[in-house]
Amino acid sequence: MLNKETKIFIAGHRGMVGGAIKRNLEEKGYSNLLVRTSSELDLRNQAAVTAFFEEEKPEVVIDAAARVGGILANNNFPYQFLMENMQIQNNLIDASLKTDVQKFIFLGSSCIYPKFAPQPLKEEYLLTDTLEPTNEWYAIAKITGVKACEAIRKQFDKDYVSLMPTNLYGTYDNFDLQTSHVLPAMMRKFHEAKENGHVPVTLWGSGTPMREFLFVDDLAEAVVFALNNVLPDYLYNVGTGVDLRIKELAEVIQKAVGHEGEIIWDSSKPDGTPRKLMDISKMHALGWSHKVALKEGIEKTYAWFLENQQNYKEVKL
Ligand SMILES: NC(=O)c1ccc[n+]([C@@H]2O[C@H](COP(=O)([O-])OP(=O)(O)OC[C@H]3O[C@@H](n4cnc5c(N)ncnc54)[C@H](OP(=O)(O)O)[C@@H]3O)[C@@H](O)[C@H]2O)c1
């Protein structure tokens, strides 16, 4: 079992997710955390990753490194979203297996499930139908990671487990409008519109799709929960179990930001999947559930954005 001296490699520790996991582990007193930036160790480079694992011999690995982005970035860079994500995770998973890492946590996302799967999304719906085309490159890469960990569990009886978080948001989120997800993109748009005298804000799509959002610190708690417990299955959803319309989300953010202008919905832009709600009963049954409500999480995120907006691109943990 894990103890406070267990050597834990957090891949992607400067990202929103990896950073939240690192902070959580540090706060709990884990003192043997191993981290590398992408310039110190490019996880796409198999030889470099193998050498790093042979030298450092981590006991536990958390894979929070990935090339991530919204609809625009996925559309523009399909090859990178497919190939770089497979390279990163394959190198980490294979090096972990070969250096006898006992516990591996693979992070994916809810986009691995079919576009029109019944709602809420159960883990068993994986690979039962076609994916949402706007992010299928990323989703296919992530599915191969889930399957690689499942294969290792079956063949080598090791505790390699995949956690699929719903949409995440929080401190250290990406507020770059070219590559960001819906929640931070809206927050930035409302903020800038407020600064410009409460001018109208134009948002993508019809506003009718339903989405679920989890504060990133809650995901970090789920990862630490998975580290401290042997999860009996290979795949678990992590979310709140509650969703809302994008229009309602916009109103919550608008209020938190204090924007008083009009919202214009640009229906010529794609909506993506009509609804994406995770079934989180498997994690609930094991004893994990989220703690931060959406309004509170959005207020915390906006407070962080206000403090860091001048240099949010440079802010690194
Ligand atoms: N954000 C979400 O809404 C969300 C939702 C569900 C699931 N997830 C999952 O959570 C994981 C992390 O997402 P995130 O939002 O934290 O992403 P992020 O903020 O973009 O961070 C990604 C991290 O990956 C590292 N990385 C990327 N390419 C690398 C490479 N070639 N070599 C080494 N490191 C590399 C980066 O390291 P450097 O900073 O050192 O360059 C960065 O710290 C992903 O697997 C994603 O699927 C995220």
XYZ file of C-alpha atoms and ligand atoms in Angstrom:
365
model
C 0.000 0.000 0.000
C 0.923 3.628 -0.473
C 2.792 5.497 2.251
C 4.032 9.095 2.512
C 7.467 8.104 1.127
C 6.180 6.153 -1.892
C 7.872 7.475 -5.024
C 5.073 8.887 -7.165
C 5.697 10.206 -10.682
C 3.124 12.821 -11.713
C 3.370 13.165 -15.495
C 2.030 16.577 -16.551
C 2.413 18.248 -13.121
C 2.314 21.762 -14.622
C -1.086 21.212 -16.202
C -4.370 22.084 -14.570
C -5.019 18.466 -13.556
C -1.470 17.401 -12.701
C -0.981 20.607 -10.708
C -4.118 19.989 -8.648
C -2.995 16.406 -7.961
C 0.467 17.609 -6.928
C -0.959 20.242 -4.558
C -3.313 17.690 -3.045
C -0.542 15.131 -2.459
C 1.773 17.775 -1.001
C -0.949 19.005 1.351
C -1.444 15.421 2.543
C 2.277 15.071 3.271
C 3.461 12.891 0.373
C 7.110 13.816 0.236
C 8.578 11.746 -2.596
C 6.936 13.254 -5.667
C 8.769 12.968 -8.955
C 8.059 15.570 -11.653
C 9.521 16.656 -15.005
C 8.487 19.427 -17.364
C 8.025 18.581 -21.049
C 11.281 20.321 -21.870
C 13.133 18.222 -19.277
C 11.485 14.996 -20.442
C 9.527 14.844 -23.688
C 7.112 12.003 -23.041
C 6.738 11.432 -26.801
C 10.325 10.209 -26.835
C 10.311 6.512 -25.994
C 14.059 6.178 -25.410
C 14.088 9.157 -23.030
C 11.088 7.864 -21.091
C 12.560 4.365 -20.776
C 15.888 5.770 -19.513
C 14.076 8.011 -17.017
C 12.060 5.089 -15.592
C 15.122 2.845 -15.353
C 17.014 5.522 -13.466
C 14.271 6.879 -11.201
C 12.223 3.718 -10.642
C 8.935 5.317 -9.596
C 6.636 3.041 -7.610
C 3.417 4.741 -8.680
C 2.647 6.688 -11.882
C -0.145 9.188 -12.524
C -0.596 10.074 -16.195
C -1.956 13.629 -16.318
C 0.143 14.552 -19.372
C -1.653 14.980 -22.664
C -2.203 17.267 -25.586
C -5.602 18.724 -24.712
C -7.859 21.340 -26.262
C -11.360 22.302 -27.348
C -13.301 21.744 -30.591
C -11.212 24.243 -32.565
C -7.863 22.757 -31.612
C -9.105 19.195 -32.222
C -10.378 20.186 -35.678
C -7.171 21.943 -36.650
C -4.654 19.386 -35.336
C -6.220 15.906 -35.692
C -2.899 14.157 -36.255
C -1.248 15.634 -33.183
C -4.278 14.906 -31.005
C -4.216 11.270 -32.085
C -0.506 10.577 -32.338
C 1.017 12.668 -29.530
C -1.483 11.401 -26.999
C -0.814 7.799 -27.999
C 2.940 8.368 -27.860
C 2.794 9.974 -24.404
C 0.583 7.325 -22.839
C 2.177 4.336 -24.610
C 5.632 5.360 -23.438
C 4.434 5.880 -19.855
C 2.377 2.676 -19.686
C 5.004 0.476 -21.321
C 7.900 1.862 -19.253
C 5.786 1.390 -16.109
C 5.089 -2.232 -16.960
C 8.725 -2.952 -17.781
C 10.086 -1.328 -14.599
C 7.478 -3.051 -12.432
C 5.397 -0.017 -11.441
C 2.612 -1.544 -9.355
C 0.037 1.218 -9.598
C -0.756 3.358 -12.636
C -3.542 5.895 -12.949
C -4.536 6.812 -16.479
C -6.645 9.922 -16.987
C -8.902 10.187 -19.993
C -12.120 12.042 -20.559
C -15.833 11.540 -21.128
C -15.318 11.969 -24.897
C -14.298 8.284 -25.057
C -18.006 7.374 -24.966
C -20.172 7.220 -28.115
C -21.846 10.445 -29.257
C -25.398 9.119 -28.873
C -24.882 6.732 -25.976
C -27.748 6.605 -23.464
C -27.461 9.121 -20.644
C -26.051 9.137 -18.055
C -22.935 7.549 -19.530
C -22.027 4.234 -17.959
C -18.551 2.770 -18.228
C -19.999 -0.251 -20.063
C -21.012 1.951 -23.052
C -17.389 2.191 -24.155
C -16.994 1.075 -27.798
C -20.697 0.419 -28.363
C -21.210 3.060 -31.108
C -19.492 5.838 -33.099
C -17.747 8.785 -31.453
C -18.377 12.535 -31.668
C -16.461 13.458 -34.874
C -15.089 16.789 -33.596
C -12.881 15.076 -31.018
C -12.617 11.512 -32.229
C -8.834 11.794 -32.679
C -8.315 12.561 -29.030
C -10.971 10.046 -27.953
C -9.441 7.186 -29.951
C -6.035 7.865 -28.395
C -7.582 7.850 -24.925
C -9.510 4.629 -25.630
C -6.263 2.878 -26.560
C -4.818 4.022 -23.194
C -7.806 2.605 -21.305
C -7.465 -0.654 -23.202
C -3.692 -0.876 -22.618
C -4.255 -0.538 -18.855
C -7.080 -3.074 -18.972
C -4.844 -5.515 -20.862
C -2.108 -5.111 -18.229
C -4.607 -5.820 -15.446
C -5.751 -8.984 -17.220
C -2.388 -10.291 -18.271
C -0.079 -9.170 -15.458
C -2.481 -8.694 -12.536
C -1.266 -5.166 -11.788
C -3.312 -2.288 -10.419
C -3.528 -0.125 -13.556
C -6.745 1.836 -13.528
C -8.366 4.476 -15.769
C -10.344 7.425 -14.442
C -12.540 9.332 -16.895
C -13.312 12.806 -15.606
C -16.187 14.838 -16.931
C -15.448 18.436 -18.091
C -13.043 19.999 -15.607
C -12.430 23.603 -14.639
C -10.589 25.464 -11.911
C -7.386 27.263 -11.003
C -4.618 27.082 -13.624
C -7.215 26.499 -16.342
C -6.404 27.466 -19.931
C -7.985 30.825 -20.824
C -6.519 31.065 -24.337
C -9.538 31.397 -26.642
C -7.838 29.403 -29.428
C -7.379 26.279 -27.330
C -9.567 26.562 -24.236
C -12.623 24.591 -23.156
C -16.089 26.107 -22.911
C -16.097 27.239 -19.264
C -12.818 29.209 -19.145
C -13.508 30.581 -22.655
C -16.848 31.961 -21.475
C -15.289 33.357 -18.325
C -12.697 35.250 -20.291
C -15.250 36.550 -22.806
C -17.550 37.822 -20.053
C -14.634 39.389 -18.213
C -13.374 41.231 -21.284
C -16.899 42.358 -22.223
C -17.345 43.743 -18.695
C -14.028 45.582 -18.931
C -15.178 47.065 -22.264
C -18.312 48.605 -20.788
C -20.584 45.547 -20.648
C -20.682 45.059 -24.431
C -22.610 41.989 -25.726
C -20.920 38.589 -25.571
C -21.195 36.171 -28.500
C -21.026 32.498 -27.534
C -20.693 29.422 -29.745
C -23.651 27.205 -30.629
C -27.285 27.250 -29.579
C -26.712 27.083 -25.821
C -29.041 24.072 -25.538
C -26.563 21.181 -25.046
C -26.339 19.763 -21.538
C -22.959 19.495 -19.825
C -21.510 18.465 -16.480
C -18.577 20.248 -14.799
C -16.256 19.123 -12.009
C -13.925 21.398 -10.044
C -10.385 20.160 -10.637
C -9.582 19.858 -6.910
C -12.400 17.314 -6.663
C -10.773 15.269 -9.420
C -7.465 15.448 -7.516
C -9.276 13.982 -4.492
C -10.596 11.174 -6.699
C -7.073 10.401 -7.937
C -5.707 10.288 -4.380
C -8.675 8.095 -3.421
C -7.727 5.737 -6.262
C -4.117 5.708 -5.038
C -5.137 4.735 -1.541
C -7.606 2.042 -2.520
C -7.450 -0.941 -4.816
C -10.263 -0.258 -7.284
C -11.772 -3.577 -8.352
C -12.477 -2.620 -11.982
C -10.421 -1.116 -14.838
C -12.534 1.972 -15.673
C -14.310 4.572 -13.533
C -16.163 7.768 -14.371
C -15.471 10.815 -12.208
C -17.994 13.647 -12.141
C -20.746 15.319 -10.172
C -23.665 13.390 -11.666
C -25.440 16.731 -12.283
C -25.593 18.609 -15.595
C -27.025 21.890 -16.867
C -27.659 23.646 -20.185
C -24.788 25.654 -21.640
C -27.162 28.656 -21.484
C -27.552 28.154 -17.738
C -23.807 27.791 -17.348
C -23.347 31.093 -19.187
C -25.717 32.778 -16.736
C -23.850 31.424 -13.685
C -20.536 32.652 -15.110
C -21.980 35.986 -16.212
C -23.232 36.572 -12.666
C -19.943 35.542 -11.022
C -18.020 37.848 -13.368
C -20.491 40.733 -13.019
C -21.140 41.246 -16.737
C -24.415 43.081 -17.387
C -24.647 43.022 -21.193
C -26.487 40.875 -23.706
C -25.601 37.261 -24.618
C -25.761 36.420 -28.351
C -25.781 32.748 -29.376
C -24.027 32.050 -32.688
C -25.950 28.993 -33.950
C -23.757 28.727 -37.045
C -21.046 27.249 -34.772
C -21.156 23.542 -33.818
C -22.812 22.412 -30.606
C -21.005 19.107 -30.163
C -22.686 16.231 -28.343
C -26.253 17.117 -27.242
C -25.791 15.803 -23.721
C -22.875 14.450 -21.741
C -23.580 13.362 -18.203
C -21.494 10.764 -16.418
C -22.976 7.917 -14.442
C -20.796 8.048 -11.355
C -22.448 5.300 -9.360
C -19.345 3.067 -9.511
C -17.156 5.691 -7.782
C -19.958 6.572 -5.359
C -20.319 2.911 -4.404
C -16.624 2.825 -3.498
C -16.957 5.924 -1.292
C -15.800 8.904 -3.403
C -18.038 11.858 -4.227
C -17.404 15.487 -5.236
C -17.504 18.345 -2.718
C -17.361 21.675 -4.598
C -20.661 23.006 -6.024
C -20.585 24.657 -9.483
C -21.260 28.216 -8.295
C -18.538 28.002 -5.624
C -16.068 26.482 -8.072
C -16.754 29.179 -10.688
C -16.268 31.924 -8.094
C -12.949 30.396 -6.991
C -11.846 30.074 -10.619
C -12.754 33.679 -11.403
C -10.894 34.908 -8.310
C -7.835 33.017 -9.549
C -8.277 34.415 -13.078
C -8.445 37.975 -11.747
C -5.168 37.516 -9.900
C -3.426 35.824 -12.810
C -5.000 37.158 -16.001
C -2.017 39.314 -16.932
C 0.264 36.316 -17.060
C -2.028 33.292 -17.134
C -0.123 31.796 -20.027
C 3.128 31.986 -18.126
C 1.775 30.852 -14.769
C 3.380 27.532 -14.017
C 3.360 25.568 -10.781
N -9.150 19.926 -18.655
C -10.233 19.180 -18.722
O -11.377 19.666 -18.797
C -10.132 17.698 -18.681
C -11.315 16.977 -18.643
C -11.251 15.614 -18.595
C -10.032 15.004 -18.596
N -8.892 15.703 -18.631
C -7.627 14.953 -18.672
O -6.665 15.391 -17.749
C -5.371 15.276 -18.312
C -4.617 16.581 -18.168
O -5.383 17.650 -18.682
P -5.062 19.177 -18.318
O -6.328 19.909 -18.554
O -4.360 19.259 -17.020
O -4.044 19.560 -19.487
P -2.956 20.770 -19.535
O -3.276 21.803 -18.540
O -2.818 21.129 -20.962
O -1.624 20.036 -19.077
C -1.082 19.028 -19.845
C 0.274 18.698 -19.302
O 0.815 17.697 -20.135
C 2.186 17.937 -20.287
N 2.616 17.498 -21.599
C 2.005 17.697 -22.800
N 2.769 17.192 -23.776
C 3.874 16.672 -23.173
C 5.034 16.023 -23.646
N 5.218 15.788 -24.967
N 5.972 15.633 -22.748
C 5.804 15.867 -21.434
N 4.728 16.464 -20.919
C 3.777 16.871 -21.788
C 2.398 19.443 -20.176
O 3.661 19.639 -19.592
P 4.482 21.059 -19.596
O 3.620 22.039 -18.878
O 5.712 20.763 -18.855
O 4.687 21.418 -21.034
C 1.247 19.859 -19.276
O 1.687 20.066 -17.977
C -5.575 14.826 -19.759
O -5.361 13.454 -19.863
C -7.014 15.102 -20.035
O -7.585 14.156 -20.904
C -8.906 17.052 -18.670
